Tab-separated table of N, CA and C in Angstrom:
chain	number	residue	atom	x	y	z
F	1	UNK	N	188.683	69.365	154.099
F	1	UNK	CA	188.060	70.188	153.064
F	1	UNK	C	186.611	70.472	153.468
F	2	UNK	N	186.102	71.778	153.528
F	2	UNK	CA	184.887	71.759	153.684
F	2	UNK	C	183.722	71.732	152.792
F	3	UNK	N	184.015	71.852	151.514
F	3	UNK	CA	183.150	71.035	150.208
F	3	UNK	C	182.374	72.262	149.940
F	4	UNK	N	182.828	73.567	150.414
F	4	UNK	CA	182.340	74.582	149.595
F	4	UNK	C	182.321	74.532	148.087
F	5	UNK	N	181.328	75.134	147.260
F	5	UNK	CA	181.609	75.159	145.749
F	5	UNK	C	181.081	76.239	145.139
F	6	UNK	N	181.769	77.184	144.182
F	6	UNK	CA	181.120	77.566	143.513
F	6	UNK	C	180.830	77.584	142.361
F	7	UNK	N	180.335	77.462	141.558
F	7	UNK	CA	179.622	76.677	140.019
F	7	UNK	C	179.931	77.929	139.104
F	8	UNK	N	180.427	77.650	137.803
F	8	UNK	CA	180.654	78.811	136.426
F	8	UNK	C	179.100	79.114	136.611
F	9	UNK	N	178.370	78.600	136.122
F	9	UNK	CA	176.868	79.361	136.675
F	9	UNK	C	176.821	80.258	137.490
F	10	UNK	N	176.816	80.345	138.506
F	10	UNK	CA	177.118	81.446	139.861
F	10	UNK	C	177.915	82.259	139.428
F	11	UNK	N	179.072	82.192	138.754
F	11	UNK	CA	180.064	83.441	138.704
F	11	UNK	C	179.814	84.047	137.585
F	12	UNK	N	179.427	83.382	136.326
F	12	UNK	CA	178.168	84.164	135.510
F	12	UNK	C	176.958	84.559	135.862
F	13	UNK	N	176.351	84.764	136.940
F	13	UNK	CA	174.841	85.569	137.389
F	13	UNK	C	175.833	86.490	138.033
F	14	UNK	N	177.014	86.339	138.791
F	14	UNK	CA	177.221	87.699	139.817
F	14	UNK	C	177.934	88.668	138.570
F	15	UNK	N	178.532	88.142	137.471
F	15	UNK	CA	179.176	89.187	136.294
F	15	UNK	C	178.019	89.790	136.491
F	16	UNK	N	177.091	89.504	135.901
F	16	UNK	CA	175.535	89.544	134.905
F	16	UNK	C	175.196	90.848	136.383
F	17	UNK	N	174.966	90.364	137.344
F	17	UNK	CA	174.547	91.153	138.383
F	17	UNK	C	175.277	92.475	138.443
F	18	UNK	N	176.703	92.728	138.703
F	18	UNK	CA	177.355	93.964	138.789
F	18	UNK	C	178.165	94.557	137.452
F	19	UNK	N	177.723	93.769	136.477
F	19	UNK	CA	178.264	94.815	135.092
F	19	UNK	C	177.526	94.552	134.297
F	20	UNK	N	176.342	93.565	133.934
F	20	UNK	CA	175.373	93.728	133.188
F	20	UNK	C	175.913	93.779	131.669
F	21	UNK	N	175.401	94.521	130.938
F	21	UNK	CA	175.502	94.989	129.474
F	21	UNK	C	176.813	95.707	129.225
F	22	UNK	N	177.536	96.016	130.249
F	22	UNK	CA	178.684	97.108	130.650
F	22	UNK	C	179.888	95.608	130.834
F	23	UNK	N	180.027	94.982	130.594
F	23	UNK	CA	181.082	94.117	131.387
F	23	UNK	C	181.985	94.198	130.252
F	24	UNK	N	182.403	94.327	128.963
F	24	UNK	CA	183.164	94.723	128.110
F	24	UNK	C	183.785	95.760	128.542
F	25	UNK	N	183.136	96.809	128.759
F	25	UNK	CA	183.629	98.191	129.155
F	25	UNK	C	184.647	97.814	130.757
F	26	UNK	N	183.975	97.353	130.789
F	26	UNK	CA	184.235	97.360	132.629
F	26	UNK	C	185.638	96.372	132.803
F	27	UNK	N	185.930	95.459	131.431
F	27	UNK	CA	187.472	95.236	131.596
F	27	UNK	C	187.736	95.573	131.155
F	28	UNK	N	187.665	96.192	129.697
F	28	UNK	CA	188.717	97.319	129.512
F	28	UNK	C	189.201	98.301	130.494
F	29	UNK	N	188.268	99.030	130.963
F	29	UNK	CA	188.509	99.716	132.119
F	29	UNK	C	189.962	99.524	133.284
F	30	UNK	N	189.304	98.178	133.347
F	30	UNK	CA	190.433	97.387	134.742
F	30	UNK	C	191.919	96.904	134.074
F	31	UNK	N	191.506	96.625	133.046
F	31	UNK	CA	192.765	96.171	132.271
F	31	UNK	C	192.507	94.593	132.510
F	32	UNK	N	191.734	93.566	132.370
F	32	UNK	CA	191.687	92.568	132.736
F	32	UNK	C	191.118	91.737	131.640
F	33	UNK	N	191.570	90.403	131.538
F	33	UNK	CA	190.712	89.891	130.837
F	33	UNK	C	189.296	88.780	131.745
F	34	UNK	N	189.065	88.373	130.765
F	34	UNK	CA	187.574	87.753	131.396
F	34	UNK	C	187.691	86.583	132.528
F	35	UNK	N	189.218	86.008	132.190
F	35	UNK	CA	188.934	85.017	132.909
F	35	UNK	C	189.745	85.284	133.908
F	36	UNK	N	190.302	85.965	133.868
F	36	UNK	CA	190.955	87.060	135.250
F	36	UNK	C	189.720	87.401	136.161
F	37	UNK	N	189.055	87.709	135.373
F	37	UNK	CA	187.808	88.674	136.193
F	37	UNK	C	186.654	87.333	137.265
F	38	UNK	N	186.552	86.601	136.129
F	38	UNK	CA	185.870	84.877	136.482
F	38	UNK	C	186.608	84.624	137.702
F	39	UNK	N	187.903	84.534	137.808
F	39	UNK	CA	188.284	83.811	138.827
F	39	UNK	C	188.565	84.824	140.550
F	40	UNK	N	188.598	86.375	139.771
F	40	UNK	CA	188.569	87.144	140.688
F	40	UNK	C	186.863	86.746	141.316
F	41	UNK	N	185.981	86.997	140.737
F	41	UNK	CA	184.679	86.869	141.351
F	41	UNK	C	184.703	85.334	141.937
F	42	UNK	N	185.035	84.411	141.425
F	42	UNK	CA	184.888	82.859	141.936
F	42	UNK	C	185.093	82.904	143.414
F	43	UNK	N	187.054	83.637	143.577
F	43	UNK	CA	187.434	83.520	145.136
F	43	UNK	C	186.347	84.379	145.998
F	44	UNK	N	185.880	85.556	145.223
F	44	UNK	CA	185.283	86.074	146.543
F	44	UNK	C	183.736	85.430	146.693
F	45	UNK	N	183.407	85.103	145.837
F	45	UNK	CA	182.216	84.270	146.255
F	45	UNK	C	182.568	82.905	147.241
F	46	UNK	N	183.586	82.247	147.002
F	46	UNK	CA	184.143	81.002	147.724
F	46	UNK	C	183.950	82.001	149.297
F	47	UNK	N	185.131	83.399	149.304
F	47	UNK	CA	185.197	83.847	150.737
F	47	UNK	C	183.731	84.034	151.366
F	48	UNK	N	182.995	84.355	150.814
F	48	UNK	CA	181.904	84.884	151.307
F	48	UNK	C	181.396	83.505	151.697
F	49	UNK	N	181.335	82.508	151.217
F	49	UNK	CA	180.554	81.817	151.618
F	49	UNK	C	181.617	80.932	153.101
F	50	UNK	N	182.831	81.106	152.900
F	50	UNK	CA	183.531	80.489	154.467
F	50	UNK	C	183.148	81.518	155.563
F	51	UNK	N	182.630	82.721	154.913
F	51	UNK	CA	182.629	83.795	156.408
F	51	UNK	C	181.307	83.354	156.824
F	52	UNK	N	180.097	83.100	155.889
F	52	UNK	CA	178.734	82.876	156.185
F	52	UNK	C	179.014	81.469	157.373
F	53	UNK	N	179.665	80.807	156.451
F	53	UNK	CA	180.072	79.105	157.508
F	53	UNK	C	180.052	79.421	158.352
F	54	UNK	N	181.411	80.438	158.969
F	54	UNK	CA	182.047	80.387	160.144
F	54	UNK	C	181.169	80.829	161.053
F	55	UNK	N	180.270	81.984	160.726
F	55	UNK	CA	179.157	82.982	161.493
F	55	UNK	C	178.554	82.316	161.758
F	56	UNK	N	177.856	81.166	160.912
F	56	UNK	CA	176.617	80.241	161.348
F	56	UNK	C	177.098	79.432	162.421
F	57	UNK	N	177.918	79.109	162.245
F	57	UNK	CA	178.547	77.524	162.951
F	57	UNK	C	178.734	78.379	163.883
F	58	UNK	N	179.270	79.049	164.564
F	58	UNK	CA	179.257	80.285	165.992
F	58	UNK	C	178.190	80.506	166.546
F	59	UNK	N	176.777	81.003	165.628
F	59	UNK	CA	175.558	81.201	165.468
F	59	UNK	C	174.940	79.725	166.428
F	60	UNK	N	175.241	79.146	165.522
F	60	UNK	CA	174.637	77.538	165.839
F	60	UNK	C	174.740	77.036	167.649
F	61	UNK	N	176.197	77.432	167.630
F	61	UNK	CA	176.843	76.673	169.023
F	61	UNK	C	176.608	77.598	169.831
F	62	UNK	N	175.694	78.901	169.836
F	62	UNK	CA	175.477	79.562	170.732
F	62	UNK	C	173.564	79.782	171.010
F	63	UNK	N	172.750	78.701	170.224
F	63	UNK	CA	172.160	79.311	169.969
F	63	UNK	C	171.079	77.965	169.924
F	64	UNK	N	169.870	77.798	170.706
F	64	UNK	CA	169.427	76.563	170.661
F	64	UNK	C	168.441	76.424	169.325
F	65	UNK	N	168.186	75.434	169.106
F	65	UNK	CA	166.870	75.440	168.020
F	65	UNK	C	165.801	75.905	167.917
F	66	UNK	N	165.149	76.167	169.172
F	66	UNK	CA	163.756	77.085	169.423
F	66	UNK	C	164.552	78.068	169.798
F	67	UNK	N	165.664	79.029	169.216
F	67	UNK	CA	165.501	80.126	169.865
F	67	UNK	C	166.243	80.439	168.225
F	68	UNK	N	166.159	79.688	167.148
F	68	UNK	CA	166.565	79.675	165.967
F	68	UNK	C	165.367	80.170	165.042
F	69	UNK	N	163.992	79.086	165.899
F	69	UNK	CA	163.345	79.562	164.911
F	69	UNK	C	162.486	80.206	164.924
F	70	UNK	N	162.318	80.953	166.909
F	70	UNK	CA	161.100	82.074	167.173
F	70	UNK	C	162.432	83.328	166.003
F	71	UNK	N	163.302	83.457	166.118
F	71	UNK	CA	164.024	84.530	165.362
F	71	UNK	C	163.546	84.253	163.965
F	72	UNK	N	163.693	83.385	163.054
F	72	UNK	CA	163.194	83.013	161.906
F	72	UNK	C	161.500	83.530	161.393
F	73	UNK	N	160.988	83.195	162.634
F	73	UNK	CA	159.573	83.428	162.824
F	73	UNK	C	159.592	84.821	162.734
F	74	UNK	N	160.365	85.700	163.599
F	74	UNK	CA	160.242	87.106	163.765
F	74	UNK	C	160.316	87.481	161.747
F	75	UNK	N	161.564	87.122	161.727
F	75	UNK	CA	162.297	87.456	160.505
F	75	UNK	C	161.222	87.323	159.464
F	76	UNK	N	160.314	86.358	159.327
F	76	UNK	CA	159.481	85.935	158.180
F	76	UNK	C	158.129	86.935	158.435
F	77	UNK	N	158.101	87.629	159.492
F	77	UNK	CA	157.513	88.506	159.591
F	77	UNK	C	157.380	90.193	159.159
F	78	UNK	N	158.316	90.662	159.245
F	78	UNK	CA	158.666	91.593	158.581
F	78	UNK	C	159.915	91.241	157.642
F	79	UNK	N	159.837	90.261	156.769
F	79	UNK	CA	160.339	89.877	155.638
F	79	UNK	C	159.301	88.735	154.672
F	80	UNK	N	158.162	89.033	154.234
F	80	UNK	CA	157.449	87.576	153.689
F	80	UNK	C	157.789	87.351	152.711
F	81	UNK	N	157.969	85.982	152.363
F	81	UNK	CA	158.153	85.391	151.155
F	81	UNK	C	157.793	86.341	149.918
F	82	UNK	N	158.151	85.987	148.653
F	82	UNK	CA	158.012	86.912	147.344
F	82	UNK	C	157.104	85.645	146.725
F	83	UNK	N	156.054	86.294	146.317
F	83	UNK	CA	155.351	85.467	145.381
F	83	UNK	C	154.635	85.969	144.572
């Protein structure tokens, strides 16, 4: 088991994120009920996060630690923190 998780918290911010004030509408629409919809968003958040795994762990084994974090370095450069 790789001890992925995703938390009712999480799958309530991603509702909240792509239907907002609209998420009533938006199963009627589909024909679904809520917890249809909950568990539809749960798996794909679960997938997303085994594809991130798999990429990293590939990422990782190809890829030394100083050459992890002059890229990081780049990255935090034309990306700075939000504050």
């Amino acid at each position: 088991k790789l001890g992925i998780k995703v938390t009712d918290r999480e799958v309530r911010e991603e509702m909240q994120r792509r239907y907002g004030s609209h998420l009533v509408e938006q199963l009627q629409r589909l024909g679904l009920e809520s917890d249809e919809l909950r568990a539809m968003i749960h798996q794909e958040l679960l997938v997303q996060r085994i594809q991130w795994l798999r990429v990293y762990s590939k990422a990782e084994a190809r890829l030394t630690t100083e050459e992890m974090k002059k890229a990081f370095e780049v990255h935090l450069r034309f990306n700075p923190p939000l504050e």
